[in-house]
mmCIF file of C-alpha atoms in Angstrom:
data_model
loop_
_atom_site.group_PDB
_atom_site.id
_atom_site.type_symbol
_atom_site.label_atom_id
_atom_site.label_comp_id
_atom_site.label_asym_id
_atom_site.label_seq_id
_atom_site.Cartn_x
_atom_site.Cartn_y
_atom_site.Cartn_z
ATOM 1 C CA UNK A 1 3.490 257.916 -88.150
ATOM 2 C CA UNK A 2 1.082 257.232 -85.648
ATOM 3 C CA UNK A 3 0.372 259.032 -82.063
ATOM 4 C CA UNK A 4 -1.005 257.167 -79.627
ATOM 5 C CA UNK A 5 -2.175 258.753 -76.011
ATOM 6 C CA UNK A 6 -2.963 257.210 -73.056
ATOM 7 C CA UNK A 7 -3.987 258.060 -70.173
ATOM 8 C CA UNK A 8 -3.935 256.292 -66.904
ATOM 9 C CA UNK A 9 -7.244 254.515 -66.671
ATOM 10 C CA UNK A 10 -6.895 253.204 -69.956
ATOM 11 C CA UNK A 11 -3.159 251.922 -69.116
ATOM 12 C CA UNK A 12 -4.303 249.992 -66.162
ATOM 13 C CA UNK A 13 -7.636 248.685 -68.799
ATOM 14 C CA UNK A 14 -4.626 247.451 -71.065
ATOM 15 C CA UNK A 15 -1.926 246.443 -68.988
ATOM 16 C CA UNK A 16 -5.346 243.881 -67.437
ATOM 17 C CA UNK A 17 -6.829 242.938 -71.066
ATOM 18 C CA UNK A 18 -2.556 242.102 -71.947
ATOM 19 C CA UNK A 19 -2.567 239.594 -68.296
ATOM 20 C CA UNK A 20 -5.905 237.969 -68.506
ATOM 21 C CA UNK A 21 -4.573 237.243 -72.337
ATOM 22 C CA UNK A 22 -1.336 235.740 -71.192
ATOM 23 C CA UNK A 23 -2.669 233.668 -68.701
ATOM 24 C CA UNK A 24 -5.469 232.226 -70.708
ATOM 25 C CA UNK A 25 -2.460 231.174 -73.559
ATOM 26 C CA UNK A 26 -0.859 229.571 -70.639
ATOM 27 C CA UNK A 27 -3.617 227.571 -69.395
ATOM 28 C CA UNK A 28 -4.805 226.476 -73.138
ATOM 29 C CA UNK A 29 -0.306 225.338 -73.558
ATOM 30 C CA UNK A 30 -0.566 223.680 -70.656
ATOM 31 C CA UNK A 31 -3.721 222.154 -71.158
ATOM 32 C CA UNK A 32 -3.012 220.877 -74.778
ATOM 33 C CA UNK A 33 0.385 219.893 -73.306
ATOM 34 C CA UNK A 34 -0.323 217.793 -70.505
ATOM 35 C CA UNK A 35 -4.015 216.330 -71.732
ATOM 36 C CA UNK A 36 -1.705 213.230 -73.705
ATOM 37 C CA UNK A 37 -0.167 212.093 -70.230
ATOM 38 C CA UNK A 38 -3.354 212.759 -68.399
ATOM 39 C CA UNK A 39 -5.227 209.763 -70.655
ATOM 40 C CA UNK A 40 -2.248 207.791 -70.690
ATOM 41 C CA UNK A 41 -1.930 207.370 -66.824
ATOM 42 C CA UNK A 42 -6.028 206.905 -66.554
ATOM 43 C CA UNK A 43 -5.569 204.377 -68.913
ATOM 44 C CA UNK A 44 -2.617 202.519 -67.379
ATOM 45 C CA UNK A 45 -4.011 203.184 -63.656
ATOM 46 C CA UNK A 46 -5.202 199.635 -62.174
ATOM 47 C CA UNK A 47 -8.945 198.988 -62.231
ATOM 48 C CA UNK A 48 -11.264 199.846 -59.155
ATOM 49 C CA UNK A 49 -14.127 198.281 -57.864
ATOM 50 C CA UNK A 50 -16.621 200.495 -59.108
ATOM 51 C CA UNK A 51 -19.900 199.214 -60.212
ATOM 52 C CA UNK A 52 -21.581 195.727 -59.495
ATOM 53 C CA UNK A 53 -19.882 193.768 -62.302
ATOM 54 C CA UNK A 54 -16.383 194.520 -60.886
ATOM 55 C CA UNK A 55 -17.853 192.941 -57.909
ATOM 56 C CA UNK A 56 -18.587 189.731 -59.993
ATOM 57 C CA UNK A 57 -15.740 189.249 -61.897
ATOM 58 C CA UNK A 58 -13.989 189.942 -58.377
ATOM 59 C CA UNK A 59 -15.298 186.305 -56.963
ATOM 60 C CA UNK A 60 -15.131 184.571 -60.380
ATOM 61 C CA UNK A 61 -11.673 184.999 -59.790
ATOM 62 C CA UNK A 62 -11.786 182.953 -57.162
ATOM 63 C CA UNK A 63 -13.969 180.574 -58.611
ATOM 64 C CA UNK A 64 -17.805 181.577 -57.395
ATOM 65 C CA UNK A 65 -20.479 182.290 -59.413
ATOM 66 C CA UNK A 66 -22.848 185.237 -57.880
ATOM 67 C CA UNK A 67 -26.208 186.435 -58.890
ATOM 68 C CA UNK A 68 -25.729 190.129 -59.931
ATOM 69 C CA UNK A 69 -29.262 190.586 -59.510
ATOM 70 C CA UNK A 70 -29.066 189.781 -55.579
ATOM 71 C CA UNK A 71 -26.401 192.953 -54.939
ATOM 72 C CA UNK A 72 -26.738 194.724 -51.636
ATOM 73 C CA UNK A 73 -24.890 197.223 -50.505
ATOM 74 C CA UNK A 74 -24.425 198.926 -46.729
ATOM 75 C CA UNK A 75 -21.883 201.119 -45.095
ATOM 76 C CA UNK A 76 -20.562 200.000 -42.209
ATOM 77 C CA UNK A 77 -17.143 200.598 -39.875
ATOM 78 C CA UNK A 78 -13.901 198.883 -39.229
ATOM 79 C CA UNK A 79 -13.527 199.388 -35.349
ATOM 80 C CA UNK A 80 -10.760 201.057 -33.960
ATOM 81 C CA UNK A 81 -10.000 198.822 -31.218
ATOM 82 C CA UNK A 82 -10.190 195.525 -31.769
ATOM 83 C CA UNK A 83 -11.309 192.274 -29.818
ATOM 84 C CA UNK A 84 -10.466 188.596 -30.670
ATOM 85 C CA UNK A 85 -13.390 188.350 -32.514
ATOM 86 C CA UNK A 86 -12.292 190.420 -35.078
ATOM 87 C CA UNK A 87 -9.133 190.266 -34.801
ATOM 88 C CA UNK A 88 -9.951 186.256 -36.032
ATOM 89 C CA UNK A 89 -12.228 187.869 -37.883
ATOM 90 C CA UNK A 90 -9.591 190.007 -40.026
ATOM 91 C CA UNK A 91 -7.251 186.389 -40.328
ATOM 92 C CA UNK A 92 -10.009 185.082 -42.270
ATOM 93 C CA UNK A 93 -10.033 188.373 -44.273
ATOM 94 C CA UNK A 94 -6.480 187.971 -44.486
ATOM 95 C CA UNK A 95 -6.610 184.921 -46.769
ATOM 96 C CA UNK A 96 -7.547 186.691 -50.049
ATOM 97 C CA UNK A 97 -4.274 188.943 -49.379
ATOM 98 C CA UNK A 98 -6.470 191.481 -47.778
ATOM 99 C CA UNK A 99 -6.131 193.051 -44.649
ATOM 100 C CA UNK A 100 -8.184 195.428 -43.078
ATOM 101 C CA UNK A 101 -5.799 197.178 -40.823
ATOM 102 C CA UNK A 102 -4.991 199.695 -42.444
ATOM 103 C CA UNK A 103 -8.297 200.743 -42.547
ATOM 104 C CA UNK A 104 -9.505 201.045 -38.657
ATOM 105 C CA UNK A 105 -12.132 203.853 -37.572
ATOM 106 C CA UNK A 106 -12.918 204.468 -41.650
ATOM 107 C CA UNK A 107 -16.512 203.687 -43.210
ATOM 108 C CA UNK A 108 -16.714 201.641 -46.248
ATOM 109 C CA UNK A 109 -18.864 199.994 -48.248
ATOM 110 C CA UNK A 110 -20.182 195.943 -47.550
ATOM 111 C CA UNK A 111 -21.800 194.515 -50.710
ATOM 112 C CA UNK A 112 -23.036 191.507 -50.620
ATOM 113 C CA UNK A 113 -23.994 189.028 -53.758
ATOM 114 C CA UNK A 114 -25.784 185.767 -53.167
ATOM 115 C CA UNK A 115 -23.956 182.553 -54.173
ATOM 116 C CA UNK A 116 -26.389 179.929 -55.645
ATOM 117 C CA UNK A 117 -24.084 177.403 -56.357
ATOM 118 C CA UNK A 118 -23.061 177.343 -52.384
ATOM 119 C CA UNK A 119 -26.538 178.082 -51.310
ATOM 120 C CA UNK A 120 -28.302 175.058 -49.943
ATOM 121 C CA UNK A 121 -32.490 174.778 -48.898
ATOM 122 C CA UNK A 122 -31.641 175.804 -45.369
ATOM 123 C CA UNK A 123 -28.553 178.090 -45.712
ATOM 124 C CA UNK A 124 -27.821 181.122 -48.081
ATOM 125 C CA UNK A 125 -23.976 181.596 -48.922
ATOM 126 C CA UNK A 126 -23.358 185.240 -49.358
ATOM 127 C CA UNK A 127 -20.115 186.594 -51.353
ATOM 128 C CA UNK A 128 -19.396 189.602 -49.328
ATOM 129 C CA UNK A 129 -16.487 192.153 -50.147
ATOM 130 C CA UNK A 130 -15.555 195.522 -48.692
ATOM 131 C CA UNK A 131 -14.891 198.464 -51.026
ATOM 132 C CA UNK A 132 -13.055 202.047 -49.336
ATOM 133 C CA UNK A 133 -12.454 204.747 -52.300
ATOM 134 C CA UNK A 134 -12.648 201.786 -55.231
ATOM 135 C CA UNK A 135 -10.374 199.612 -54.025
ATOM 136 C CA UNK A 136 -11.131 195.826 -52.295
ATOM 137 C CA UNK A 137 -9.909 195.718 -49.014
ATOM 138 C CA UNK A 138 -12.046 192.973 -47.470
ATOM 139 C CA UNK A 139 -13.504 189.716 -48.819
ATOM 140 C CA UNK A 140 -15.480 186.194 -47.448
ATOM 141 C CA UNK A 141 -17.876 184.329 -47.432
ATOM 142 C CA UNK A 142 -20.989 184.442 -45.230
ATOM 143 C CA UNK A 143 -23.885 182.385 -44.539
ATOM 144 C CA UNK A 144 -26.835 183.252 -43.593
ATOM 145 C CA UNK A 145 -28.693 182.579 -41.070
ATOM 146 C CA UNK A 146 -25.946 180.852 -39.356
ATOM 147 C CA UNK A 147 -23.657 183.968 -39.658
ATOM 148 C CA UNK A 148 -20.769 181.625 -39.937
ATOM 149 C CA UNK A 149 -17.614 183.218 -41.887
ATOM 150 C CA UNK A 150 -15.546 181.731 -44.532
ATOM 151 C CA UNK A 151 -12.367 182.715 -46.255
ATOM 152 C CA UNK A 152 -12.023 182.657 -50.215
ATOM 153 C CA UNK A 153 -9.632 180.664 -50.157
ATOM 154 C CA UNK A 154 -10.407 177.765 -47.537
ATOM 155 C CA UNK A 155 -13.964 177.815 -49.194
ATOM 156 C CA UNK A 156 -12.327 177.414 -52.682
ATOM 157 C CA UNK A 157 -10.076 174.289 -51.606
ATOM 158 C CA UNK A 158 -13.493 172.740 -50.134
ATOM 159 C CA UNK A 159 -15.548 173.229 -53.433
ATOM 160 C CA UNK A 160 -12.880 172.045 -55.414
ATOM 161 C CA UNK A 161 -12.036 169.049 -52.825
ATOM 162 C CA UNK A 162 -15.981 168.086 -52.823
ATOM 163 C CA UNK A 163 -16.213 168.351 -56.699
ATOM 164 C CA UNK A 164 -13.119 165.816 -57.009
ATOM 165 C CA UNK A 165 -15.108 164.198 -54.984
ATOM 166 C CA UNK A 166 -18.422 163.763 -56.659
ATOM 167 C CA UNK A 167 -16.304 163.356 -60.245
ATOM 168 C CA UNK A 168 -14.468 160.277 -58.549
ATOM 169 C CA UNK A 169 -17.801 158.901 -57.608
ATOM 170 C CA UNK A 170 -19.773 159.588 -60.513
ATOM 171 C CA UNK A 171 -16.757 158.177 -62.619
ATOM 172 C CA UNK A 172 -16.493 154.373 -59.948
ATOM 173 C CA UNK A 173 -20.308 154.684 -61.012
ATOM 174 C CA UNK A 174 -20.007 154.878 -64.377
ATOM 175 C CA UNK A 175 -17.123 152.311 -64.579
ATOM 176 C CA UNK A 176 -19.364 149.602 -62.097
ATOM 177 C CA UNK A 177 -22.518 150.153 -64.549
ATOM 178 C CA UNK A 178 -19.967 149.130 -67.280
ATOM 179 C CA UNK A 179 -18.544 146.060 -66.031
ATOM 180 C CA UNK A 180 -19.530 142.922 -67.496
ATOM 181 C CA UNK A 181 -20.550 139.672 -65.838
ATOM 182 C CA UNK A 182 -19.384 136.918 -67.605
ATOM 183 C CA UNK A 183 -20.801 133.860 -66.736
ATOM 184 C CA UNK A 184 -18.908 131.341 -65.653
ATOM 185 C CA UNK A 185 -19.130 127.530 -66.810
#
């Protein structure tokens, strides 16, 4: 048989040693519990825009080619209030199934690629999209220095429209080069 005193200090020492123990078994359950669901739903969540490749593969989508190299990136502000300008401005926006209403008086990020294959000797096309907490909330085109904006999609339809173009011509070049004379008698 065994006697064991204690005295009131040393209760209150034990009764804190038996808590702190409790609570750190809790934490490690719950940690070992829920870690499995906490990699699952990272690994089903939807990809952000976070680094300058994103960026890329977001306009390949649409069918421009940007040079990674050229990446800029500014902070600027939606207005609060907005004039027809911008209010055009966001209906351009609006054509990649973007909007930027939602996102009045906040700061986000402007990054801007260079587009060689739209670039010409006297214009620069820029492929310009706006990022707020990883996600794409704004994106056109811009040339510079004309400052003239373009949709995605209107610029798209044109590029695809002008190479249609310059494959009919090449191929009613090829097909003239090809056709043979044959003298007649």
């Amino acid at each position: 048989m065994f006697l064991f005193t204690v005295t009131k200090p040393g209760l209150r020492q034990a009764g804190a040693l038996a808590l702190c123990a409790v609570c750190l078994c809790g934490t490690v359950a719950a940690a070992v519990h829920f870690s499995g669901d906490a990699v699952t739903a990272a690994a089903d969540a939807a990809p952000g825009i976070e680094t300058t490749q994103d960026i890329g593969t977001y306009f390949t989508g649409y069918g421009f080619e940007t040079d990674l190299s050229s990446a800029a990136v500014d902070k600027v502000k939606i207005p609060k209030k907005w004039d027809d300008s911008f209010t055009a401005f966001n209906q351009v926006v609006q054509e990649s199934d973007l909007d930027l209403a939602d996102y009045k008086g906040k700061t986000v990020e402007k990054w801007t690629l260079l587009c060689p294959e739209l670039s010409t000797g006297d214009q620069d096309t820029y492929c310009v999209l706006l990022v707020y907490k990883a996600k794409a909330i704004g994106a056109y085109l811009l040339q510079k220095p004309s400052g003239e904006v373009t949709g995605l999609v209107t610029a798209a339809k044109a590029s695809a429209e002008s190479a249609a173009a310059a494959q009919q011509e090449e191929t009613q070049a090829a097909a003239a080069e090809t056709e043979i004379e044959y003298p007649t008698e």
